Every structure is written in C-alpha cells, then in structure tokens.
Amino acid sequence: MSMNNVGRPTRPEASNDDAGFNSLSGGRGLLQDEPLIFELGGWTKTGVDLPDVVPADSALAGLTRDEPIGLPGLSEPEAVRHYVRLSQKNHAIDLALYPLGSCTMKHNPRLNEKMARLPGLSDIHPLQPQSTVQGAIELMDRLAHWLKTLTGMPAVALSPKAGAHGELCGLLAIRAAHEAAGNGHRKTVLAPTSAHGTNPATAAFCGYTVVEIAQTDDGRVDLADLEAKLGDHVAAIMVTNPNTCGLFERDVVEIARLTHAAGAYFYCDGANFNAIVGRVRPGDLGVDAMHINLHKTFSTPHGGGGPGAGPVVLSEALAPFAPTPWVVHDENGYKLVEEAVGPAAQAFGRMSAFHGQMGMYVRAYAYMLSHGADGLRQVAEDAVLNANYIKARLSDLMSPAFPEGPCMHEALFDDAWLEDTGVTTLDFAKAMIDEGFHPMTMYFPLVVHGAMLIEPTETESKAELDRFIEALRLLAQAAKAGETGRFKNAPHLAPLKRLDETLAARKPKLKWKPVAPAPLAAE
Ligand SMILES: *Cc1c(COP(=O)(O)O)cnc(C)c1O
C-alpha cells in the first residue's frame, strides 16, 4: 500500500480487476486523490480578509499564545472542494441502500432539514431566557407527548444524546428507585447473550455485575434460564425487542411478569422500535424504561458518531426518578424544570449540561407530523415487509439464521452457506463495496456464526431492493463458484483497499504531526 508523506495510505493499489492500471496522480475516474486538510492548507494563507490587529496591552498576564494556532488557511473554493471530495470517498444514505442491521439507516426527509433550519429553532441559545424561546420549549413538550403516546408510557426524559446515553439514563433511574426503596443491595443486571454491546457496558458502568441469559434455538430469551437467574440480587433485566436477531420476543409479557415478581425492573432497549412503532406500545408489555433512538426510528441523520438523541420513556414507578430538566406548562406558558426541588426532588441529576439535542427534536417531530399516526404504523409494516422480502429472495442461496417463520425489520443470515468456499463473512461484505453497496452488519449478533444482519428499512423502493438483492445473488453465486479472487482482497474499487482494522483499532493514529513547523507570524 502506498503512503503519503505523513504515512497515510492514499493511493489505490493496482488490482487484478483493473488490470494493474493506476493513474499517475492517484486520482481515479474524475475523483482526485485528497490529502488531509492540514497538508492542503498553507499556514500563511487565509480565506477571509480580517482587519489588522491593533496592538493593545494584553490582559492575559503572560498567557498569550506564543506558537501559531496551527489551523490550515484555505480559500472558500478550496474548503468546499475538500469536503465535497471527502464526501465522495464514503458511502451515504443519499447514494444507495445502507443495509447496516441494527442501525436503521433510513432516508432523512428534507422537510425535516427545512424545519430544523427555521431561525426560531436554529438561531437560539440554551441560555436565552425561557420567555424568548416558548415555541422551542412547546415543540419539546409536543415531541414528549408523541413519544409517550406511541410507547404508552407516562413520562419521558428527553435529554439523553444517544441510545447508549439513554441506557445510562434508564439504569441510573432504576438504581435511584432501588436505593430510595432500600434495595441498594440489588447489584446484578441480566441481559441476553444476543444483547447489543452497549447494554452490558452500560450496566457495568453503573456498577452492576452483568449475568447473561441464555437464548433458545429459535432466537428468543430462554424463559427457564431467566427464571433461574432472577432473585433478590437482580436490579434489572435489559432486553431488546424486537431483539438483535430481528425477532419479536414472543414471551415479552411473561418476561415482564417474572421480572416484576422478582422485584426487578424491565429495561427495554428500544433501538429497534422502528419495527413496531404505531403497532405495539411497550408500556402495554410491562416495560419500565426504554430509550428511543430518534436517529433511527424518527429519521434524524446519523453515522460517523453523531449527533443523535436517545429520549427515555419511563413507567409510573420510575417517573419520579427522571433526570432534570423536563417541560411543564400552565396558563403562563412553557417552562423547563431545571432544579431538583419540589416534585423533582428525587431526580437523580442531569444527563447533559442543557436540555439535549434541539435540532434532533425538531427533525423527529417534523417526521412524526408528516407521517401522522397512520403513516407511522405503515413505517413499521413496510420495514418488516422489506426485510421479509430480502429474506425470502436470498434464502435459496444464503442460509437464514432462523429459517422458521417471518422476521421483523432485519433479515439475519449465518455463514453456513459459505462453508468450503474459502470466502468469509468479512470477504463477502467487502465485496459488496465493489458492487456499490455498503456492507450489512457483520458478526453481530455474536450468537450467530459469521452473522450478516441486513436491515433495509421502509424507505427503500421495491426497485432498489431488487437491485440490492440481484447484486447479493450474483456475489453469492460467485462465492459458490469458487471465484475467491473477487473476495479475498476486496474491495478492489474503493478509494482505500482492505485495511488492517485490528491494527487501526489497537494502535490508532490520533495525532497529526506537521511535516514542517508552521511559521509563527501568520498573515
Ligand atoms: C444503535 C443501538 C444501540 C445504541 O444506540 P446509539 O444511539 O448508537 O448509542 C443500542 N442497542 C441497539 C440494539 C442498537 O441497535
């Protein structure tokens, strides 16, 4: 792999598929090779024309910067091109289907973006007097109303900023409730073997010991094992529904009953709410706390680490322990309750400095209003239909992990069908990149060998699903025909080839070092 002058791989290598052809510059078919912005921007250049600094006595008592700030100077067209070129090197939901299971990569409606940019919602500051942002607080109140209605739960904490943050919020509320009831000795959290990694991580972060619940052969919580592991030491169970195998927990009501009978709380990981929104209310199933990923179910953009929003709905038993702030309203208007006094006295604290991700609230609320109650129900129905279509059309070539019955919003395959082909799940996923599709989620859930978890979402048309299925069928046939060369070093056509992901994770290069020291006196 060729490296640039700071040791970063930039150039595509020759491969069999393109007959060893490499351009002279590293560019590729109208796409230019793109350096880091720090390598691109000159230290002495600037894109803006600022007035000269008027010399003045510094009030910084010797703390004045004596080295250059090290920001690259770029003109506006250079900056625009840099970011547009970077955006072309990666996949995006605006380019094609993005079948990353568990992540619900659905289309982000442009209407949401338009609403989020309304000046009364975007040009405001969290420290403004509440009387000047009544509309924004009202929007939070209405969003809260929809979330409570859709889940059948009496309370919601809006402020958590992601699903994992919502899990933390839910478990902190559960811990506070146990402590208030003199049950602080309950130190165990139960979670199924198929749980998303954030579940045990959250429980451990809150000081709990995590014990795994076994799974049945048909991919559900093993009730006998759950019953055997429940007891006076258990604070909560964390169960995802529909679960990470893309299956509805048939016994969810019994799971809740057993949990409550043992004096524990039922935390439901609601990341897969998209599959049941408008059709099932988790409150009716006996759930005590559940986070909702607005960036999954309610179409706010995500990927690349943010921003998201993970509001947590709470049952009557946990509602008094919700974190501040929350919205109340009376004849004088809307108000954020910020202090842990009065009715908020049992709040365990705050999840974030202010009130959460306003921009995501606006987008999610716009999505809810534009769909309406009937449209949201159809979201769930179409998401499930699309996943079952994929499962049905690929099951003759690939091996579904749970062949019996329909799936929910995700089609899960194992790697049994790749046996003796010399192709692994990883190879197959990377070969999808050459075909123009983002890979599905690989090797998750851990309970399924070589798992391939495909979540199309409801926003894909039948035509796009057919294109995707056709590409996967051709690849599957190639794998079975022994065309291992196509797979082993895939992707061949991406800007970067197969990277050493273990090395990248174990020894990440987190710091960029200038090639030459920047001059002190920038313009
Ligand atoms: C996405 C997801 C999470 C975590 O949500 P983030 O918003 O990424 O923190 C937790 N559990 C499941 C099942 C998920 O799919």
Coordinates of C-alpha atoms and ligand atoms in Angstrom, one line a residue:
M1 CA 0.0 0.0 0.0
S2 CA 1.5 3.4 -0.9
M3 CA 1.7 6.0 1.8
N4 CA 1.7 9.8 1.5
N5 CA 4.4 11.9 3.2
V6 CA 2.8 11.6 6.6
G7 CA 2.4 7.9 6.4
R8 CA -1.3 7.8 5.5
P9 CA -2.4 5.4 2.8
T10 CA -4.0 7.4 0.0
R11 CA -3.5 5.8 -3.4
P12 CA -5.5 2.9 -4.7
E13 CA -3.3 -0.1 -5.4
A14 CA -3.3 -2.0 -8.7
S15 CA -5.6 -4.9 -8.6
N16 CA -6.4 -7.8 -11.0
D17 CA -9.8 -6.3 -11.7
D18 CA -8.4 -3.1 -13.3
A19 CA -5.6 -4.9 -15.0
G20 CA -2.9 -3.2 -12.9
F21 CA -4.0 0.2 -14.1
N22 CA -3.1 3.1 -11.8
S23 CA -3.4 6.7 -12.7
L24 CA -0.2 8.8 -12.4
S25 CA -1.6 11.2 -9.8
G26 CA -3.6 8.9 -7.6
G27 CA -6.8 10.3 -9.0
R28 CA -9.4 7.9 -10.1
G29 CA -12.1 8.5 -12.8
L30 CA -12.9 12.1 -12.1
L31 CA -12.2 11.7 -8.4
Q32 CA -9.0 13.4 -7.2
D33 CA -6.8 12.0 -4.5
E34 CA -7.4 14.1 -1.5
P35 CA -4.8 15.0 1.2
L36 CA -5.6 15.9 4.8
I37 CA -6.8 19.5 5.2
F38 CA -3.6 20.2 7.2
E39 CA -1.5 19.1 4.2
L40 CA -3.6 21.2 1.9
G41 CA -3.9 24.5 3.7
G42 CA -1.0 26.8 3.8
W43 CA -0.1 28.4 7.1
T44 CA 0.2 31.8 5.6
K45 CA -3.0 31.7 3.5
T46 CA -6.4 32.8 4.7
G47 CA -9.9 32.7 3.2
V48 CA -11.0 35.8 5.0
D49 CA -9.8 39.4 4.9
L50 CA -9.5 40.5 8.5
P51 CA -8.5 44.0 9.6
D52 CA -5.0 44.4 11.1
V53 CA -4.8 43.7 14.8
V54 CA -4.5 46.9 16.7
P55 CA -1.6 46.4 19.2
A56 CA -3.0 46.6 22.8
D57 CA -1.9 45.7 26.2
S58 CA -2.7 42.1 26.9
A59 CA -4.9 41.4 29.8
L60 CA -3.9 37.7 29.7
A61 CA -1.0 38.1 32.2
G62 CA 1.6 36.2 30.2
L63 CA -0.9 33.5 28.9
T64 CA -0.8 34.9 25.3
R65 CA -0.2 32.2 22.7
D66 CA 3.4 32.2 21.6
E67 CA 3.0 29.5 18.9
P68 CA 0.9 29.6 15.8
I69 CA -2.6 28.2 16.3
G70 CA -1.9 25.6 13.5
L71 CA -5.1 26.0 11.6
P72 CA -4.8 25.5 7.8
G73 CA -5.7 28.5 5.7
L74 CA -7.9 27.7 2.8
S75 CA -9.8 29.8 0.4
E76 CA -13.6 29.2 0.2
P77 CA -13.4 27.1 -3.0
E78 CA -10.6 25.1 -1.6
A79 CA -12.5 24.4 1.6
V80 CA -15.7 23.5 -0.3
R81 CA -13.9 21.1 -2.7
H82 CA -12.0 19.4 0.1
Y83 CA -15.2 18.5 1.9
V84 CA -17.1 17.6 -1.2
R85 CA -14.2 15.3 -2.3
L86 CA -14.1 13.7 1.1
S87 CA -17.9 13.1 1.0
Q88 CA -17.4 11.3 -2.3
K89 CA -15.0 8.8 -0.8
N90 CA -17.5 7.4 1.6
H91 CA -20.9 5.9 1.4
A92 CA -24.1 7.8 2.3
I93 CA -27.7 7.0 2.6
D94 CA -28.2 9.6 -0.2
L95 CA -26.2 7.4 -2.6
A96 CA -27.7 4.0 -2.1
L97 CA -29.2 1.5 0.2
Y98 CA -27.3 1.3 3.5
P99 CA -28.3 -2.1 4.9
L100 CA -26.4 -1.8 8.3
G101 CA -28.5 -4.1 10.6
S102 CA -29.5 -2.6 14.0
C103 CA -28.7 0.9 12.7
T104 CA -31.9 1.8 10.8
M105 CA -30.3 3.8 8.1
K106 CA -33.4 5.2 6.6
H107 CA -33.8 8.2 4.3
N108 CA -33.7 11.6 6.1
P109 CA -36.6 13.6 4.7
R110 CA -35.5 17.1 3.5
L111 CA -38.6 18.6 5.1
N112 CA -37.1 17.8 8.5
E113 CA -34.0 19.7 7.5
K114 CA -36.0 22.7 6.4
M115 CA -37.9 22.8 9.7
A116 CA -34.7 22.4 11.7
R117 CA -33.3 25.5 9.9
L118 CA -36.2 27.8 10.8
P119 CA -34.5 30.7 12.5
G120 CA -36.8 30.5 15.6
L121 CA -35.5 27.0 16.1
S122 CA -31.9 27.1 14.9
D123 CA -30.7 30.6 15.9
I124 CA -31.4 30.3 19.6
H125 CA -29.2 29.6 22.6
P126 CA -29.8 27.4 25.6
L127 CA -29.0 30.3 28.0
Q128 CA -31.7 32.6 26.5
P129 CA -34.5 33.5 28.9
Q130 CA -37.2 30.9 28.6
S131 CA -39.8 33.6 27.8
T132 CA -38.0 34.2 24.5
V133 CA -38.0 30.5 23.3
Q134 CA -41.5 29.5 24.2
G135 CA -42.1 27.9 20.7
A136 CA -39.0 25.7 21.1
I137 CA -40.0 24.5 24.5
E138 CA -43.5 23.9 23.3
L139 CA -42.0 21.7 20.5
M140 CA -40.2 19.7 23.1
D141 CA -43.4 19.3 25.0
R142 CA -45.3 18.1 21.9
L143 CA -42.5 15.7 21.0
A144 CA -42.6 14.3 24.5
H145 CA -46.4 13.9 24.1
W146 CA -45.9 11.9 20.9
L147 CA -43.2 9.7 22.4
K148 CA -45.4 8.9 25.5
T149 CA -48.4 8.2 23.3
L150 CA -46.5 5.9 20.9
T151 CA -45.0 4.0 23.7
G152 CA -47.9 4.0 26.1
M153 CA -45.6 5.3 28.9
P154 CA -46.4 8.2 31.3
A155 CA -43.1 10.0 31.4
V156 CA -40.1 10.8 29.2
A157 CA -36.6 12.2 29.7
L158 CA -35.7 13.9 26.5
S159 CA -32.1 15.0 27.3
P160 CA -30.0 11.8 26.6
K161 CA -28.0 12.3 23.5
A162 CA -27.8 8.8 22.1
G163 CA -29.1 5.3 22.6
A164 CA -26.3 4.3 24.9
H165 CA -26.7 7.6 26.8
G166 CA -30.4 6.7 27.2
E167 CA -29.5 3.3 28.6
L168 CA -27.3 5.1 31.1
C169 CA -30.3 7.3 32.0
G170 CA -32.6 4.4 32.4
L171 CA -30.3 2.4 34.6
L172 CA -29.5 5.5 36.7
A173 CA -33.2 6.0 37.3
I174 CA -33.6 2.3 38.2
R175 CA -30.7 2.5 40.6
A176 CA -32.2 5.6 42.2
A177 CA -35.5 3.9 42.5
H178 CA -34.0 0.8 44.2
E179 CA -31.9 3.0 46.5
A180 CA -35.0 5.0 47.5
A181 CA -36.8 1.8 48.4
G182 CA -33.9 0.5 50.5
N183 CA -33.0 -2.1 47.8
G184 CA -29.5 -0.8 47.1
H185 CA -28.2 -4.4 47.6
R186 CA -29.5 -5.4 44.2
K187 CA -26.3 -5.4 42.1
T188 CA -27.0 -7.6 39.2
V189 CA -28.3 -6.9 35.7
L190 CA -29.4 -9.7 33.4
A191 CA -29.0 -9.4 29.6
P192 CA -29.4 -12.0 26.8
T193 CA -26.3 -13.3 25.0
S194 CA -27.6 -11.5 21.9
A195 CA -27.6 -8.1 23.6
H196 CA -26.0 -5.1 21.9
G197 CA -22.6 -4.4 23.4
T198 CA -23.9 -1.1 24.9
N199 CA -26.2 -3.0 27.3
P200 CA -23.6 -4.8 29.4
A201 CA -21.3 -1.8 29.0
T202 CA -23.9 0.5 30.5
A203 CA -24.7 -1.9 33.3
A204 CA -21.1 -2.3 34.2
F205 CA -20.6 1.5 34.1
C206 CA -23.4 1.9 36.6
G207 CA -21.6 -0.6 38.9
Y208 CA -23.7 -3.6 38.2
T209 CA -22.5 -7.2 37.6
V210 CA -23.8 -8.5 34.3
V211 CA -25.1 -12.0 34.0
E212 CA -26.1 -13.5 30.6
I213 CA -29.5 -15.0 29.9
A214 CA -29.4 -18.0 27.5
Q215 CA -31.2 -18.0 24.2
T216 CA -33.5 -20.6 22.8
D217 CA -32.8 -22.4 19.5
D218 CA -35.4 -20.1 17.8
G219 CA -33.5 -17.0 18.9
R220 CA -35.6 -15.8 21.9
V221 CA -35.0 -15.3 25.6
D222 CA -34.9 -18.7 27.4
L223 CA -37.6 -18.2 30.0
A224 CA -36.5 -21.1 32.2
D225 CA -32.9 -19.7 32.3
L226 CA -34.3 -16.2 33.1
E227 CA -36.5 -17.5 35.9
A228 CA -33.5 -19.4 37.3
K229 CA -31.3 -16.3 37.3
L230 CA -33.9 -13.8 38.8
G231 CA -33.8 -13.2 42.5
D232 CA -33.4 -10.6 45.3
H233 CA -30.0 -9.7 43.9
V234 CA -31.2 -8.6 40.5
A235 CA -31.8 -4.9 39.9
A236 CA -33.0 -5.1 36.3
I237 CA -33.1 -7.0 33.1
M238 CA -32.1 -5.4 29.8
V239 CA -33.9 -6.9 26.8
T240 CA -34.1 -5.7 23.2
N241 CA -37.4 -6.1 21.5
P242 CA -37.6 -6.8 18.6
N243 CA -34.3 -8.5 19.5
T244 CA -31.0 -8.2 17.7
C245 CA -31.7 -11.4 15.8
G246 CA -34.6 -9.4 14.2
L247 CA -37.2 -11.4 16.0
F248 CA -40.1 -10.4 18.3
E249 CA -39.8 -11.7 21.8
R250 CA -43.0 -13.8 21.8
D251 CA -42.9 -14.2 25.6
V252 CA -42.3 -10.5 26.4
V253 CA -45.3 -10.2 28.7
E254 CA -44.2 -13.2 30.7
I255 CA -40.7 -11.8 30.8
A256 CA -42.1 -8.6 32.3
R257 CA -44.2 -10.6 34.8
L258 CA -41.4 -12.7 36.0
T259 CA -39.1 -9.7 36.3
H260 CA -41.6 -7.7 38.4
A261 CA -42.4 -10.7 40.6
A262 CA -38.7 -10.8 41.4
G263 CA -38.7 -7.1 42.4
A264 CA -36.6 -6.1 39.4
Y265 CA -37.2 -3.5 36.6
F266 CA -37.6 -4.2 32.9
Y267 CA -35.3 -2.1 30.8
C268 CA -36.1 -2.5 27.1
D269 CA -33.5 -1.5 24.6
G270 CA -35.8 0.4 22.1
A271 CA -33.3 0.8 19.3
N272 CA -35.5 -1.5 17.1
F273 CA -38.7 0.5 17.8
N274 CA -38.9 1.1 14.0
A275 CA -40.2 -2.4 13.6
I276 CA -43.2 -1.9 15.9
V277 CA -43.9 1.8 16.1
G278 CA -47.6 2.5 15.8
R279 CA -48.5 -1.2 16.3
V280 CA -47.2 -2.1 19.7
R281 CA -46.9 0.1 22.8
P282 CA -44.0 -1.1 25.0
G283 CA -45.9 0.3 28.1
D284 CA -48.6 -2.4 27.4
L285 CA -45.9 -5.1 27.5
G286 CA -44.8 -4.2 31.0
V287 CA -41.6 -2.2 30.2
D288 CA -40.3 0.2 32.9
A289 CA -37.8 2.1 30.9
M290 CA -36.9 2.2 27.2
H291 CA -34.7 4.5 25.1
I292 CA -35.8 5.6 21.7
N293 CA -33.1 6.4 19.1
L294 CA -34.6 9.4 17.4
H295 CA -31.8 9.0 14.8
K296 CA -33.1 5.5 14.0
T297 CA -36.8 5.3 14.3
F298 CA -37.6 9.0 13.6
S299 CA -35.2 9.6 10.7
T300 CA -32.8 12.1 12.2
P301 CA -29.4 11.8 10.4
H302 CA -26.7 9.7 12.0
G303 CA -23.5 7.9 11.2
G304 CA -19.9 9.0 11.9
G305 CA -20.7 9.3 15.6
G306 CA -23.4 11.9 15.9
P307 CA -25.4 13.8 16.6
G308 CA -28.2 11.7 17.9
A309 CA -30.9 11.8 20.6
G310 CA -32.0 9.0 22.9
P311 CA -35.0 10.0 24.9
V312 CA -36.1 7.5 27.6
V313 CA -39.7 6.7 28.3
L314 CA -40.4 5.7 32.0
S315 CA -43.1 3.8 33.7
E316 CA -45.1 5.3 36.7
A317 CA -42.7 3.6 39.1
L318 CA -39.6 5.2 37.6
A319 CA -41.1 8.6 36.5
P320 CA -40.3 10.3 39.9
F321 CA -36.6 9.5 39.3
A322 CA -36.4 11.1 35.8
P323 CA -33.4 13.4 35.4
T324 CA -33.9 17.1 35.1
P325 CA -34.9 19.1 33.0
W326 CA -38.4 18.4 31.8
V327 CA -41.1 20.6 30.4
V328 CA -44.2 21.7 32.3
H329 CA -46.9 24.2 31.1
D330 CA -49.7 26.2 32.7
E331 CA -51.6 29.4 31.8
N332 CA -48.3 31.3 31.9
G333 CA -46.7 29.2 29.2
Y334 CA -44.0 26.6 29.0
K335 CA -41.2 26.1 31.4
L336 CA -38.2 23.8 31.8
V337 CA -38.0 22.4 35.3
E338 CA -34.2 22.7 36.0
E339 CA -33.8 22.3 39.7
A340 CA -34.1 19.1 41.8
V341 CA -36.6 20.6 44.2
G342 CA -40.3 20.1 44.9
P343 CA -41.8 17.4 42.7
A344 CA -38.3 17.0 41.1
A345 CA -36.7 16.2 44.4
Q346 CA -36.0 12.6 43.6
A347 CA -34.4 13.3 40.2
F348 CA -31.0 11.6 40.1
G349 CA -29.4 14.6 38.4
R350 CA -28.8 15.7 34.8
M351 CA -27.8 13.8 31.7
S352 CA -26.4 16.8 29.9
A353 CA -25.4 20.4 30.5
F354 CA -28.5 21.8 28.9
H355 CA -31.7 20.1 27.6
G356 CA -30.5 17.8 24.8
Q357 CA -30.3 17.9 21.0
M358 CA -32.8 20.6 19.9
G359 CA -32.1 20.0 16.2
M360 CA -32.9 16.3 16.5
Y361 CA -36.2 17.1 18.4
V362 CA -37.3 19.3 15.5
R363 CA -36.4 16.7 12.9
A364 CA -38.1 13.9 14.8
Y365 CA -41.2 16.0 15.4
A366 CA -41.4 17.0 11.8
Y367 CA -41.2 13.4 10.8
M368 CA -44.0 12.4 13.2
L369 CA -46.3 15.2 11.9
S370 CA -45.6 14.5 8.3
H371 CA -46.4 10.8 8.7
G372 CA -49.3 11.1 11.2
A373 CA -50.4 8.1 13.3
D374 CA -51.4 6.0 10.2
G375 CA -48.1 6.8 8.5
L376 CA -46.1 5.8 11.5
R377 CA -47.9 2.5 11.6
Q378 CA -47.1 2.0 7.9
V379 CA -43.4 2.7 8.6
A380 CA -43.3 -0.4 10.8
E381 CA -45.3 -2.5 8.4
D382 CA -43.2 -1.6 5.4
A383 CA -39.9 -2.0 7.3
V384 CA -40.9 -5.6 8.2
L385 CA -42.2 -6.3 4.7
N386 CA -39.0 -5.1 3.1
A387 CA -36.9 -7.3 5.4
N388 CA -39.0 -10.3 4.8
Y389 CA -38.8 -9.8 1.0
I390 CA -35.0 -9.8 1.3
K391 CA -35.1 -12.9 3.5
A392 CA -37.4 -14.7 1.1
R393 CA -35.4 -13.8 -2.0
L394 CA -32.0 -14.8 -0.6
S395 CA -32.8 -17.9 1.4
D396 CA -32.2 -20.3 -1.5
L397 CA -28.6 -19.1 -1.8
M398 CA -27.7 -17.9 1.7
S399 CA -28.6 -19.6 5.0
P400 CA -31.1 -17.7 7.2
A401 CA -30.1 -18.0 10.8
F402 CA -33.7 -18.6 11.9
P403 CA -35.5 -20.0 8.8
E404 CA -38.7 -20.7 10.6
G405 CA -41.4 -18.0 10.3
P406 CA -41.1 -14.4 9.3
C407 CA -38.5 -11.9 10.7
M408 CA -39.2 -8.4 11.9
H409 CA -37.3 -5.5 10.4
E410 CA -34.0 -7.3 9.8
A411 CA -33.0 -10.4 7.8
L412 CA -30.3 -12.4 9.6
F413 CA -28.1 -14.9 7.8
D414 CA -25.3 -17.0 9.2
D415 CA -22.2 -18.2 7.3
A416 CA -23.1 -21.9 6.9
W417 CA -23.7 -21.3 3.2
L418 CA -20.1 -20.1 2.8
E419 CA -18.6 -23.3 4.1
D420 CA -15.9 -24.7 1.9
T421 CA -16.0 -21.7 -0.4
G422 CA -12.9 -20.1 1.1
V423 CA -14.9 -16.9 1.5
T424 CA -15.7 -15.5 4.9
T425 CA -18.4 -13.1 6.0
L426 CA -15.8 -10.3 6.0
D427 CA -14.8 -11.1 2.4
F428 CA -18.4 -11.2 1.3
A429 CA -19.2 -7.9 3.0
K430 CA -16.1 -6.2 1.5
A431 CA -17.0 -7.4 -2.0
M432 CA -20.4 -5.6 -1.6
I433 CA -18.5 -2.3 -1.6
D434 CA -17.2 -3.1 -5.1
E435 CA -20.8 -3.6 -6.2
G436 CA -21.8 -0.1 -4.8
F437 CA -23.5 -1.1 -1.6
H438 CA -22.5 -0.6 2.0
P439 CA -22.0 -3.9 3.7
M440 CA -24.6 -5.2 6.1
T441 CA -23.7 -5.5 9.8
M442 CA -21.2 -8.3 10.2
Y443 CA -20.5 -10.8 13.0
F444 CA -23.3 -9.3 15.1
P445 CA -25.3 -10.6 17.0
L446 CA -22.5 -12.8 18.4
V447 CA -24.8 -15.7 19.0
V448 CA -25.0 -16.4 15.2
H449 CA -21.8 -17.7 13.5
G450 CA -20.5 -15.3 10.9
A451 CA -23.6 -13.2 11.2
M452 CA -24.8 -11.0 8.3
L453 CA -27.6 -8.7 9.6
I454 CA -29.5 -6.9 6.8
E455 CA -31.8 -4.0 7.6
P456 CA -33.3 -2.4 4.5
T457 CA -35.7 0.0 6.4
E458 CA -39.1 1.1 4.9
T459 CA -37.7 3.9 2.8
E460 CA -36.3 1.6 0.0
S461 CA -38.5 1.0 -3.0
K462 CA -39.0 -2.5 -4.4
A463 CA -36.9 -1.5 -7.4
E464 CA -33.9 -0.6 -5.1
L465 CA -34.4 -3.8 -3.0
D466 CA -34.3 -5.8 -6.3
R467 CA -31.1 -4.1 -7.4
F468 CA -29.6 -4.9 -4.0
I469 CA -30.8 -8.5 -4.0
E470 CA -29.6 -9.0 -7.5
A471 CA -26.1 -7.8 -6.5
L472 CA -26.0 -10.1 -3.5
R473 CA -27.3 -13.1 -5.6
L474 CA -24.5 -12.6 -8.1
L475 CA -21.9 -12.3 -5.4
A476 CA -23.3 -15.4 -3.6
Q477 CA -23.1 -17.4 -6.9
A478 CA -19.6 -16.2 -7.5
A479 CA -18.5 -17.3 -4.0
K480 CA -20.1 -20.7 -4.6
A481 CA -18.4 -21.0 -8.0
G482 CA -15.0 -20.6 -6.3
E483 CA -14.2 -17.1 -7.5
T484 CA -12.2 -16.4 -4.3
G485 CA -10.0 -13.7 -6.0
R486 CA -13.0 -11.5 -6.2
F487 CA -13.5 -11.7 -2.5
K488 CA -10.1 -12.1 -0.8
N489 CA -8.7 -8.6 -1.3
A490 CA -12.0 -6.8 -1.8
P491 CA -12.8 -4.0 -2.0
H492 CA -10.8 -3.6 -5.3
L493 CA -12.6 -0.4 -6.5
A494 CA -12.8 1.7 -3.3
P495 CA -10.6 4.6 -2.6
L496 CA -8.8 2.5 0.0
K497 CA -8.3 -1.2 -0.1
R498 CA -8.7 -3.8 2.7
L499 CA -7.3 -2.1 5.7
D500 CA -5.8 -3.7 8.8
E501 CA -8.8 -3.0 11.1
T502 CA -7.2 -4.7 14.1
L503 CA -4.1 -2.5 13.8
A504 CA -6.3 0.5 13.3
A505 CA -8.3 -0.3 16.5
R506 CA -5.3 -1.3 18.6
K507 CA -2.9 1.4 17.5
P508 CA -4.9 4.3 16.2
K509 CA -3.0 7.3 14.9
L510 CA -4.9 10.0 16.7
K511 CA -2.4 12.9 16.3
W512 CA -1.3 14.6 13.2
K513 CA 2.2 15.9 13.1
P514 CA 3.1 18.8 10.9
V515 CA 5.6 17.9 8.1
A516 CA 7.4 21.3 8.5
P517 CA 6.9 23.6 11.5
A518 CA 4.4 26.3 10.8
P519 CA 5.7 29.8 10.8
L520 CA 4.9 31.9 13.8
A521 CA 3.8 35.0 12.0
A522 CA 0.8 34.0 10.0
E523 CA -0.7 36.8 7.9
Ligands
LIG1 C1 -27.9 1.5 18.0 C2 -28.2 0.6 19.1 C3 -27.8 1.0 20.4 C4 -27.0 2.2 20.7 O1 -27.6 3.4 20.3 P1 -26.6 4.7 20.0 O2 -27.5 5.8 19.6 O3 -25.7 4.2 18.8 O4 -25.8 4.9 21.2 C5 -28.2 0.1 21.4 N1 -28.8 -1.0 21.2 C6 -29.1 -1.4 20.0 C7 -29.8 -2.7 19.8 C8 -28.8 -0.6 18.9 O5 -29.1 -1.0 17.6

